[in-house]
Amino acid sequence: MKFVFLALLAPGRTHGYELKRRYDALFAAVWGPVNIGQIYVTLGRLEKDGLVTPEAVGQDGRPDRKDYELTDRGAQALDAWLAQSDAVPLPKSDLVLKLVGASLRGTGDARSIIGEHRQHCFQALRDLDTAAADLEPDSVAGLLAQGNALHLQAELSWLDHCESVLGSGPLRLTTDDTTSGAVP
Amino acid sequence: MTITDAALLARDVHKSFATATRRVEAVRGVDLEVRAGEWLAVMGPSGCGKSTLLHLLGGLDVADRGTVELDGIDLGTRSESERAVLRRSRVGYVFQFYNLVPDLDARENVEIAAQLAGAGRRDARRRTEALFDELGLAGALDASVTELSGGEQQRVALARALVNQPAVLLADEPTGALDTDSARAVLALLRRAHDDGQTIVMVTHDHRVAAAADRILVMQDGQIRDERTLASADGPVLADLLPLDR
């Protein structure tokens, strides 16, 4: 999160609530709004690390407002992050962990676990279609929605695959798997 | 006959086919109830029996064992000619490759379906024109179907399927042969038919298309492996910017 806020400060100094407004305008349609508390916690950390610097701005009849500005170090940190390559987005699958867990616990029915997960993915895909109705394809929120849809479609295809490979009953683990530490 | 609000009812339905070398059990003990007004999607790998099931539900084929009731009528007790009458009047069918009659123009393809189900000429014409209007096809009424795009042909096929206000609309991969925009247009029309109370059973391989339905069945090896009911909200119209499975 910290780099997003460094980036949102790149056009110039501003206050926490304006950062929330900018963040929400870009991302909230798909990711949901950011909590203002989280912004102030993040700004506090960035300030402690010397990446942003606060300035008190007087307001008529109201307490001073705190504006934040990128420091040189903050700008460098932002540039370094932009230049850095991202990790390949292959998450560890909670589904597989659950299949293993259910198998080890002796309660495992792979089909019901896969089915529940399928339900969530289908519902998310359906909700995404409703949420994406007013988005522009080349907007930030539009790109996020497209990415989410492709991920959900891939997940659903993978669930179909898991189901056809596993059939009914639990995920089969060999003794070797559970004793040699080879469980994923 | 069972007293139920089911548009379709299948009980322990089996169907097998003989190939040159062996017997294939395409559908193995399927139980299914489709409520009037429901939109059901059927998914599953190729050869899982989903198209065979659709044919059984629509009376295009007869089960070896078990019963299929369409609108309260047990199809297994009817002769082929009685089933043909039922199919024409109570079932609308949309196929992946449209199956329009190429020698007829768009309007005639639909009017004939109405007349075969007993409508008079003028009534068939009136209903066809109203449907073409509704489906955004008014300009294509007199076009030869071979001149129409795939998306337009599928919409004509949809008009043909809907012209007799069938008890159930059966759609086998209705978007499977279409480009993305045409697929969305056809889906939007299915959504509208559903909103008007049309019962729909749709076979699809596309997860996003399936997610537009109320309920999703996953078939494997001739059986129903999973069944998922989605929370309805208002039912999505597929957003333009999201990709379809391809």
Short mmCIF file of C-alpha atoms in Angstrom, two decimals:
data_model
loop_
_atom_site.label_atom_id
_atom_site.label_comp_id
_atom_site.label_asym_id
_atom_site.label_seq_id
_atom_site.Cartn_x
_atom_site.Cartn_y
_atom_site.Cartn_z
CA MET A 1 0.00 0.00 0.00
CA LYS A 2 2.74 2.47 0.85
CA PHE A 3 3.86 2.88 -2.76
CA VAL A 4 0.33 3.64 -3.90
CA PHE A 5 0.25 6.57 -1.51
CA LEU A 6 3.72 7.73 -2.52
CA ALA A 7 2.44 7.68 -6.12
CA LEU A 8 -0.73 9.55 -5.19
CA LEU A 9 1.47 12.24 -3.64
CA ALA A 10 3.63 12.51 -6.77
CA PRO A 11 1.55 15.28 -8.41
CA GLY A 12 2.02 17.49 -5.33
CA ARG A 13 1.40 17.80 -1.63
CA THR A 14 -2.01 17.19 -0.16
CA HIS A 15 -3.87 15.99 2.93
CA GLY A 16 -5.07 12.56 3.98
CA TYR A 17 -8.68 12.99 3.04
CA GLU A 18 -7.75 14.13 -0.47
CA LEU A 19 -5.58 10.99 -0.78
CA LYS A 20 -8.60 8.91 0.11
CA ARG A 21 -10.65 10.71 -2.52
CA ARG A 22 -7.98 10.10 -5.19
CA TYR A 23 -7.56 6.46 -4.21
CA ASP A 24 -11.30 5.79 -4.20
CA ALA A 25 -11.80 7.51 -7.58
CA LEU A 26 -9.32 5.08 -9.12
CA PHE A 27 -9.84 1.82 -7.29
CA ALA A 28 -12.97 1.79 -5.14
CA ALA A 29 -15.31 0.52 -7.87
CA VAL A 30 -13.52 -2.83 -7.85
CA TRP A 31 -11.42 -2.97 -4.68
CA GLY A 32 -13.79 -1.06 -2.42
CA PRO A 33 -13.04 2.24 -0.63
CA VAL A 34 -9.93 2.63 1.49
CA ASN A 35 -10.32 3.21 5.22
CA ILE A 36 -9.24 6.74 6.18
CA GLY A 37 -7.60 5.30 9.31
CA GLN A 38 -5.38 3.15 7.13
CA ILE A 39 -4.26 6.21 5.21
CA TYR A 40 -3.21 8.05 8.36
CA VAL A 41 -1.39 4.99 9.71
CA THR A 42 0.46 4.65 6.39
CA LEU A 43 1.30 8.36 6.25
CA GLY A 44 2.66 8.11 9.81
CA ARG A 45 4.97 5.26 8.80
CA LEU A 46 6.09 7.03 5.64
CA GLU A 47 6.86 10.11 7.70
CA LYS A 48 8.84 8.05 10.21
CA ASP A 49 10.86 6.56 7.34
CA GLY A 50 11.56 10.03 5.94
CA LEU A 51 9.67 9.36 2.71
CA VAL A 52 7.08 12.10 3.22
CA THR A 53 7.14 15.29 5.21
CA PRO A 54 4.13 16.96 6.84
CA GLU A 55 3.33 20.64 6.84
CA ALA A 56 0.70 22.32 8.97
CA VAL A 57 -1.69 24.48 6.95
CA GLY A 58 -3.83 27.02 8.79
CA GLN A 59 -7.58 26.96 8.19
CA ASP A 60 -10.01 29.72 9.17
CA GLY A 61 -11.72 28.89 12.43
CA ARG A 62 -10.68 25.26 12.27
CA PRO A 63 -7.68 23.31 13.51
CA ASP A 64 -4.64 23.24 11.25
CA ARG A 65 -4.68 20.72 8.44
CA LYS A 66 -1.69 18.48 7.82
CA ASP A 67 -0.52 18.35 4.22
CA TYR A 68 2.02 15.75 3.14
CA GLU A 69 4.69 16.02 0.49
CA LEU A 70 7.12 13.52 -1.01
CA THR A 71 10.69 13.97 0.16
CA ASP A 72 13.64 13.32 -2.19
CA ARG A 73 14.04 9.97 -0.49
CA GLY A 74 10.35 9.30 -1.00
CA ALA A 75 10.63 10.12 -4.71
CA GLN A 76 13.64 7.81 -5.02
CA ALA A 77 11.81 5.02 -3.20
CA LEU A 78 8.87 5.45 -5.56
CA ASP A 79 11.14 5.35 -8.65
CA ALA A 80 12.94 2.29 -7.34
CA TRP A 81 9.61 0.54 -6.84
CA LEU A 82 8.46 1.47 -10.36
CA ALA A 83 11.69 0.09 -11.84
CA GLN A 84 11.52 -3.14 -9.87
CA SER A 85 9.95 -6.19 -11.56
CA ASP A 86 6.93 -7.75 -9.90
CA ALA A 87 6.67 -11.23 -8.48
CA VAL A 88 4.89 -13.67 -10.82
CA PRO A 89 1.25 -13.57 -9.65
CA LEU A 90 0.84 -17.24 -8.80
CA PRO A 91 -0.69 -17.36 -5.33
CA LYS A 92 -0.56 -20.43 -3.13
CA SER A 93 -3.96 -21.97 -3.50
CA ASP A 94 -6.01 -22.02 -0.31
CA LEU A 95 -8.23 -24.57 -2.03
CA VAL A 96 -5.41 -27.09 -2.32
CA LEU A 97 -4.38 -26.40 1.28
CA LYS A 98 -7.96 -27.14 2.31
CA LEU A 99 -8.07 -30.35 0.27
CA VAL A 100 -4.86 -31.47 1.96
CA GLY A 101 -6.15 -30.39 5.36
CA ALA A 102 -9.44 -32.21 4.90
CA SER A 103 -7.63 -35.30 3.73
CA LEU A 104 -5.30 -35.28 6.76
CA ARG A 105 -8.17 -34.59 9.12
CA GLY A 106 -10.04 -37.53 7.66
CA THR A 107 -13.12 -35.45 6.86
CA GLY A 108 -12.18 -34.80 3.30
CA ASP A 109 -14.71 -34.79 0.55
CA ALA A 110 -12.92 -33.03 -2.28
CA ARG A 111 -16.14 -32.53 -4.18
CA SER A 112 -17.93 -30.54 -1.51
CA ILE A 113 -14.89 -28.32 -0.94
CA ILE A 114 -14.53 -27.73 -4.67
CA GLY A 115 -18.27 -27.13 -4.98
CA GLU A 116 -18.33 -24.48 -2.25
CA HIS A 117 -15.42 -22.70 -3.85
CA ARG A 118 -17.11 -22.93 -7.26
CA GLN A 119 -20.18 -21.27 -5.78
CA HIS A 120 -18.09 -18.34 -4.52
CA CYS A 121 -16.28 -17.95 -7.83
CA PHE A 122 -19.49 -18.03 -9.89
CA GLN A 123 -21.15 -15.57 -7.55
CA ALA A 124 -18.12 -13.26 -7.70
CA LEU A 125 -18.15 -13.44 -11.50
CA ARG A 126 -21.85 -12.61 -11.54
CA ASP A 127 -21.41 -9.72 -9.10
CA LEU A 128 -18.49 -8.47 -11.16
CA ASP A 129 -20.72 -8.30 -14.23
CA THR A 130 -23.19 -6.20 -12.31
CA ALA A 131 -20.48 -3.95 -10.85
CA ALA A 132 -18.66 -3.53 -14.17
CA ALA A 133 -21.71 -2.38 -16.13
CA ASP A 134 -20.75 1.30 -15.89
CA LEU A 135 -16.98 1.02 -16.08
CA GLU A 136 -14.90 2.19 -19.02
CA PRO A 137 -12.67 -0.54 -20.46
CA ASP A 138 -9.56 1.66 -20.41
CA SER A 139 -10.10 3.04 -16.90
CA VAL A 140 -8.14 1.79 -13.91
CA ALA A 141 -11.28 0.18 -12.45
CA GLY A 142 -12.08 -1.32 -15.87
CA LEU A 143 -8.66 -2.96 -16.09
CA LEU A 144 -8.98 -4.29 -12.54
CA ALA A 145 -12.41 -5.74 -13.31
CA GLN A 146 -11.11 -7.41 -16.49
CA GLY A 147 -8.22 -8.90 -14.54
CA ASN A 148 -10.55 -10.19 -11.85
CA ALA A 149 -12.88 -11.73 -14.44
CA LEU A 150 -10.01 -13.55 -16.15
CA HIS A 151 -8.72 -14.81 -12.80
CA LEU A 152 -12.15 -16.09 -11.81
CA GLN A 153 -12.65 -17.77 -15.17
CA ALA A 154 -9.26 -19.46 -14.85
CA GLU A 155 -10.08 -20.55 -11.31
CA LEU A 156 -13.42 -22.01 -12.43
CA SER A 157 -11.74 -23.90 -15.28
CA TRP A 158 -9.19 -25.21 -12.83
CA LEU A 159 -11.95 -26.34 -10.44
CA ASP A 160 -13.56 -28.28 -13.29
CA HIS A 161 -10.18 -29.85 -13.92
CA CYS A 162 -9.63 -30.71 -10.23
CA GLU A 163 -13.05 -32.31 -10.06
CA SER A 164 -12.49 -34.46 -13.12
CA VAL A 165 -9.05 -35.56 -11.92
CA LEU A 166 -10.04 -36.23 -8.30
CA GLY A 167 -13.51 -37.66 -8.79
CA SER A 168 -15.20 -38.30 -5.46
CA GLY A 169 -13.64 -38.86 -2.06
CA PRO A 170 -10.70 -37.09 -0.48
CA LEU A 171 -7.51 -35.91 -2.06
CA ARG A 172 -5.23 -38.93 -2.00
CA LEU A 173 -1.96 -38.34 -0.16
CA THR A 174 0.67 -41.03 -0.03
CA THR A 175 2.41 -41.71 3.28
CA ASP A 176 5.50 -40.39 1.64
CA ASP A 177 3.84 -37.04 0.99
CA THR A 178 2.94 -36.48 4.61
CA THR A 179 6.15 -37.69 6.16
CA SER A 180 8.75 -36.24 3.85
CA GLY A 181 7.45 -32.69 4.03
CA ALA A 182 6.45 -32.72 0.39
CA VAL A 183 2.93 -31.47 1.07
CA PRO A 184 2.52 -28.19 -0.83
CA MET B 1 -48.68 -36.46 -14.07
CA THR B 2 -47.16 -34.81 -11.04
CA ILE B 3 -48.63 -31.73 -9.45
CA THR B 4 -45.78 -29.26 -9.45
CA ASP B 5 -44.80 -25.87 -10.83
CA ALA B 6 -41.94 -27.56 -12.65
CA ALA B 7 -41.63 -26.74 -16.34
CA LEU B 8 -39.39 -29.78 -16.67
CA LEU B 9 -39.00 -32.80 -14.51
CA ALA B 10 -36.52 -35.63 -15.01
CA ARG B 11 -36.49 -38.68 -12.76
CA ASP B 12 -33.65 -41.22 -12.85
CA VAL B 13 -33.12 -40.66 -16.55
CA HIS B 14 -30.74 -42.94 -18.45
CA LYS B 15 -29.69 -42.88 -22.07
CA SER B 16 -27.04 -44.91 -23.85
CA PHE B 17 -25.85 -45.14 -27.43
CA ALA B 18 -24.24 -47.98 -29.33
CA THR B 19 -21.03 -47.13 -31.14
CA ALA B 20 -19.24 -49.53 -33.49
CA THR B 21 -17.30 -51.07 -30.62
CA ARG B 22 -19.20 -50.45 -27.40
CA ARG B 23 -22.16 -48.96 -25.63
CA VAL B 24 -21.76 -45.42 -24.28
CA GLU B 25 -23.87 -44.45 -21.30
CA ALA B 26 -24.35 -40.78 -22.08
CA VAL B 27 -26.79 -39.99 -19.25
CA ARG B 28 -26.74 -42.10 -16.10
CA GLY B 29 -29.49 -41.53 -13.58
CA VAL B 30 -30.17 -37.81 -13.76
CA ASP B 31 -32.76 -36.26 -11.46
CA LEU B 32 -33.68 -32.72 -12.28
CA GLU B 33 -36.45 -30.24 -11.73
CA VAL B 34 -36.58 -26.95 -13.59
CA ARG B 35 -39.08 -24.53 -12.13
CA ALA B 36 -41.25 -22.42 -14.39
CA GLY B 37 -39.41 -19.14 -15.03
CA GLU B 38 -36.05 -20.51 -13.96
CA TRP B 39 -32.84 -20.07 -15.97
CA LEU B 40 -30.63 -23.12 -15.67
CA ALA B 41 -27.11 -23.47 -17.08
CA VAL B 42 -25.60 -26.91 -17.69
CA MET B 43 -21.83 -27.19 -17.87
CA GLY B 44 -19.33 -30.01 -18.10
CA PRO B 45 -16.55 -31.37 -20.31
CA SER B 46 -17.24 -32.55 -23.86
CA GLY B 47 -18.91 -35.92 -23.84
CA CYS B 48 -20.27 -35.48 -20.31
CA GLY B 49 -23.84 -35.95 -21.55
CA LYS B 50 -25.06 -32.37 -21.34
CA SER B 51 -26.32 -32.13 -24.92
CA THR B 52 -27.93 -35.57 -24.68
CA LEU B 53 -29.70 -34.43 -21.52
CA LEU B 54 -30.94 -31.33 -23.34
CA HIS B 55 -32.28 -33.51 -26.17
CA LEU B 56 -34.08 -35.73 -23.67
CA LEU B 57 -35.60 -32.73 -21.90
CA GLY B 58 -36.87 -31.32 -25.18
CA GLY B 59 -38.29 -34.59 -26.49
CA LEU B 60 -35.81 -34.74 -29.37
CA ASP B 61 -34.80 -38.08 -27.98
CA VAL B 62 -36.38 -40.57 -25.56
CA ALA B 63 -34.86 -41.89 -22.37
CA ASP B 64 -34.05 -45.61 -22.11
CA ARG B 65 -35.16 -45.51 -18.49
CA GLY B 66 -36.73 -42.99 -16.16
CA THR B 67 -39.25 -40.26 -16.90
CA VAL B 68 -39.12 -36.80 -18.43
CA GLU B 69 -42.09 -34.52 -17.94
CA LEU B 70 -42.44 -31.39 -20.02
CA ASP B 71 -45.01 -28.98 -18.69
CA GLY B 72 -46.60 -31.89 -16.80
CA ILE B 73 -46.67 -34.26 -19.78
CA ASP B 74 -44.74 -37.52 -19.54
CA LEU B 75 -42.82 -37.63 -22.83
CA GLY B 76 -42.09 -41.33 -22.53
CA THR B 77 -45.78 -42.18 -22.88
CA ARG B 78 -46.16 -40.25 -26.15
CA SER B 79 -45.63 -41.47 -29.69
CA GLU B 80 -43.01 -39.84 -31.92
CA SER B 81 -45.69 -37.86 -33.74
CA GLU B 82 -47.26 -36.68 -30.49
CA ARG B 83 -43.83 -35.63 -29.27
CA ALA B 84 -43.26 -33.74 -32.52
CA VAL B 85 -46.43 -31.75 -31.88
CA LEU B 86 -45.32 -31.03 -28.31
CA ARG B 87 -41.86 -29.97 -29.48
CA ARG B 88 -43.27 -27.58 -32.03
CA SER B 89 -45.68 -25.91 -29.63
CA ARG B 90 -43.99 -26.09 -26.23
CA VAL B 91 -40.25 -26.18 -26.80
CA GLY B 92 -38.04 -23.52 -28.34
CA TYR B 93 -34.63 -24.72 -29.45
CA VAL B 94 -31.52 -22.66 -30.11
CA PHE B 95 -28.45 -24.48 -31.42
CA GLN B 96 -24.83 -23.43 -31.61
CA PHE B 97 -24.96 -23.20 -35.41
CA TYR B 98 -28.42 -21.61 -35.76
CA ASN B 99 -29.88 -24.37 -38.01
CA LEU B 100 -31.92 -21.94 -40.09
CA VAL B 101 -33.38 -23.03 -43.41
CA PRO B 102 -31.09 -21.36 -45.99
CA ASP B 103 -33.69 -21.34 -48.78
CA LEU B 104 -36.07 -19.20 -46.73
CA ASP B 105 -35.60 -15.60 -45.77
CA ALA B 106 -35.32 -14.56 -42.13
CA ARG B 107 -39.02 -13.84 -41.70
CA GLU B 108 -40.11 -17.13 -43.29
CA ASN B 109 -37.85 -19.12 -41.00
CA VAL B 110 -39.81 -17.80 -38.05
CA GLU B 111 -43.30 -17.66 -39.58
CA ILE B 112 -43.09 -21.31 -40.61
CA ALA B 113 -42.31 -22.33 -37.04
CA ALA B 114 -45.45 -20.50 -35.89
CA GLN B 115 -47.59 -22.00 -38.65
CA LEU B 116 -46.31 -25.52 -37.97
CA ALA B 117 -47.47 -25.05 -34.38
CA GLY B 118 -50.94 -24.11 -35.59
CA ALA B 119 -50.86 -20.32 -35.99
CA GLY B 120 -52.73 -18.74 -38.87
CA ARG B 121 -50.77 -16.90 -41.57
CA ARG B 122 -51.63 -13.43 -40.34
CA ASP B 123 -51.03 -14.28 -36.72
CA ALA B 124 -47.67 -15.86 -37.59
CA ARG B 125 -46.71 -12.72 -39.50
CA ARG B 126 -47.78 -10.38 -36.71
CA ARG B 127 -45.90 -12.34 -34.04
CA THR B 128 -42.80 -12.60 -36.19
CA GLU B 129 -42.69 -8.88 -36.87
CA ALA B 130 -43.21 -8.06 -33.19
CA LEU B 131 -40.37 -10.40 -32.22
CA PHE B 132 -38.01 -9.02 -34.86
CA ASP B 133 -38.69 -5.57 -33.48
CA GLU B 134 -37.97 -6.73 -29.97
CA LEU B 135 -34.78 -8.52 -30.95
CA GLY B 136 -33.44 -5.56 -32.92
CA LEU B 137 -33.85 -7.37 -36.23
CA ALA B 138 -36.54 -5.25 -37.89
CA GLY B 139 -34.19 -4.39 -40.77
CA ALA B 140 -33.45 -8.06 -41.45
CA LEU B 141 -37.00 -9.32 -41.93
CA ASP B 142 -36.70 -9.98 -45.65
CA ALA B 143 -32.99 -10.76 -45.75
CA SER B 144 -31.79 -14.10 -46.99
CA VAL B 145 -30.40 -15.85 -43.93
CA THR B 146 -27.14 -16.55 -45.78
CA GLU B 147 -26.53 -12.79 -45.95
CA LEU B 148 -26.83 -12.36 -42.20
CA SER B 149 -23.91 -12.36 -39.77
CA GLY B 150 -23.60 -15.18 -37.24
CA GLY B 151 -24.97 -12.94 -34.51
CA GLU B 152 -27.97 -11.97 -36.63
CA GLN B 153 -28.64 -15.58 -37.60
CA GLN B 154 -28.59 -16.56 -33.95
CA ARG B 155 -31.08 -13.81 -33.17
CA VAL B 156 -33.35 -15.08 -35.96
CA ALA B 157 -32.98 -18.56 -34.43
CA LEU B 158 -33.95 -17.06 -31.08
CA ALA B 159 -37.01 -15.44 -32.66
CA ARG B 160 -37.94 -18.83 -34.15
CA ALA B 161 -37.50 -20.46 -30.75
CA LEU B 162 -39.65 -17.86 -28.98
CA VAL B 163 -42.40 -17.36 -31.55
CA ASN B 164 -44.69 -20.00 -30.04
CA GLN B 165 -44.18 -18.76 -26.48
CA PRO B 166 -42.74 -22.13 -25.51
CA ALA B 167 -42.99 -23.58 -22.03
CA VAL B 168 -39.24 -23.98 -22.13
CA LEU B 169 -36.40 -22.58 -24.21
CA LEU B 170 -33.53 -25.03 -24.69
CA ALA B 171 -30.26 -23.50 -25.84
CA ASP B 172 -27.24 -25.61 -26.77
CA GLU B 173 -24.09 -23.44 -26.70
CA PRO B 174 -26.07 -20.43 -27.96
CA THR B 175 -23.00 -18.19 -27.87
CA GLY B 176 -20.44 -20.85 -28.79
CA ALA B 177 -19.97 -19.83 -32.43
CA LEU B 178 -20.29 -16.08 -31.95
CA ASP B 179 -17.80 -13.25 -31.61
CA THR B 180 -17.77 -11.49 -28.27
CA ASP B 181 -20.13 -8.64 -29.14
CA SER B 182 -22.70 -10.95 -30.76
CA ALA B 183 -22.44 -13.33 -27.82
CA ARG B 184 -23.24 -10.47 -25.45
CA ALA B 185 -26.18 -9.37 -27.59
CA VAL B 186 -27.64 -12.89 -27.62
CA LEU B 187 -27.10 -13.19 -23.86
CA ALA B 188 -28.85 -9.87 -23.30
CA LEU B 189 -31.83 -11.20 -25.26
CA LEU B 190 -31.89 -14.41 -23.23
CA ARG B 191 -31.78 -12.26 -20.11
CA ARG B 192 -34.74 -10.26 -21.36
CA ALA B 193 -36.72 -13.38 -22.20
CA HIS B 194 -35.92 -14.67 -18.71
CA ASP B 195 -37.03 -11.38 -17.14
CA ASP B 196 -40.33 -11.85 -19.00
CA GLY B 197 -40.73 -15.22 -17.29
CA GLN B 198 -39.27 -17.54 -19.92
CA THR B 199 -37.95 -20.85 -18.59
CA ILE B 200 -34.49 -21.47 -20.06
CA VAL B 201 -32.16 -24.46 -19.99
CA MET B 202 -28.83 -23.55 -21.54
CA VAL B 203 -25.79 -25.72 -22.19
CA THR B 204 -22.59 -23.68 -22.22
CA HIS B 205 -18.86 -24.10 -21.73
CA ASP B 206 -18.45 -20.42 -20.87
CA HIS B 207 -18.31 -19.76 -17.13
CA ARG B 208 -19.27 -16.13 -17.47
CA VAL B 209 -22.28 -16.99 -19.60
CA ALA B 210 -23.28 -19.63 -17.05
CA ALA B 211 -23.00 -17.08 -14.25
CA ALA B 212 -25.89 -15.16 -15.83
CA ALA B 213 -28.23 -18.06 -15.00
CA ASP B 214 -30.06 -18.66 -11.71
CA ARG B 215 -28.66 -22.13 -11.23
CA ILE B 216 -25.69 -24.02 -12.60
CA LEU B 217 -25.38 -27.79 -12.99
CA VAL B 218 -22.01 -29.38 -13.58
CA MET B 219 -22.17 -32.75 -15.35
CA GLN B 220 -19.50 -35.38 -15.56
CA ASP B 221 -19.68 -38.89 -16.97
CA GLY B 222 -23.41 -38.64 -17.55
CA GLN B 223 -24.23 -37.58 -14.01
CA ILE B 224 -24.83 -34.32 -12.18
CA ARG B 225 -21.69 -33.74 -10.13
CA ASP B 226 -22.47 -30.37 -8.68
CA GLU B 227 -25.33 -27.95 -8.51
CA ARG B 228 -25.02 -24.30 -7.53
CA THR B 229 -27.71 -21.69 -7.05
CA LEU B 230 -26.60 -18.08 -7.39
CA ALA B 231 -27.99 -15.16 -5.45
CA SER B 232 -30.16 -13.37 -7.91
CA ALA B 233 -29.78 -9.61 -7.34
CA ASP B 234 -31.37 -8.37 -10.56
CA GLY B 235 -29.40 -10.77 -12.69
CA PRO B 236 -26.47 -9.31 -14.54
CA VAL B 237 -26.45 -8.13 -18.10
CA LEU B 238 -22.96 -9.03 -19.24
CA ALA B 239 -20.78 -5.95 -18.98
CA ASP B 240 -19.20 -4.95 -22.29
CA LEU B 241 -15.72 -4.67 -20.98
CA LEU B 242 -15.33 -8.10 -19.40
CA PRO B 243 -13.91 -10.98 -21.42
CA LEU B 244 -15.82 -14.17 -22.23
CA ASP B 245 -14.22 -17.61 -21.99
CA ARG B 246 -12.72 -18.43 -25.36
#
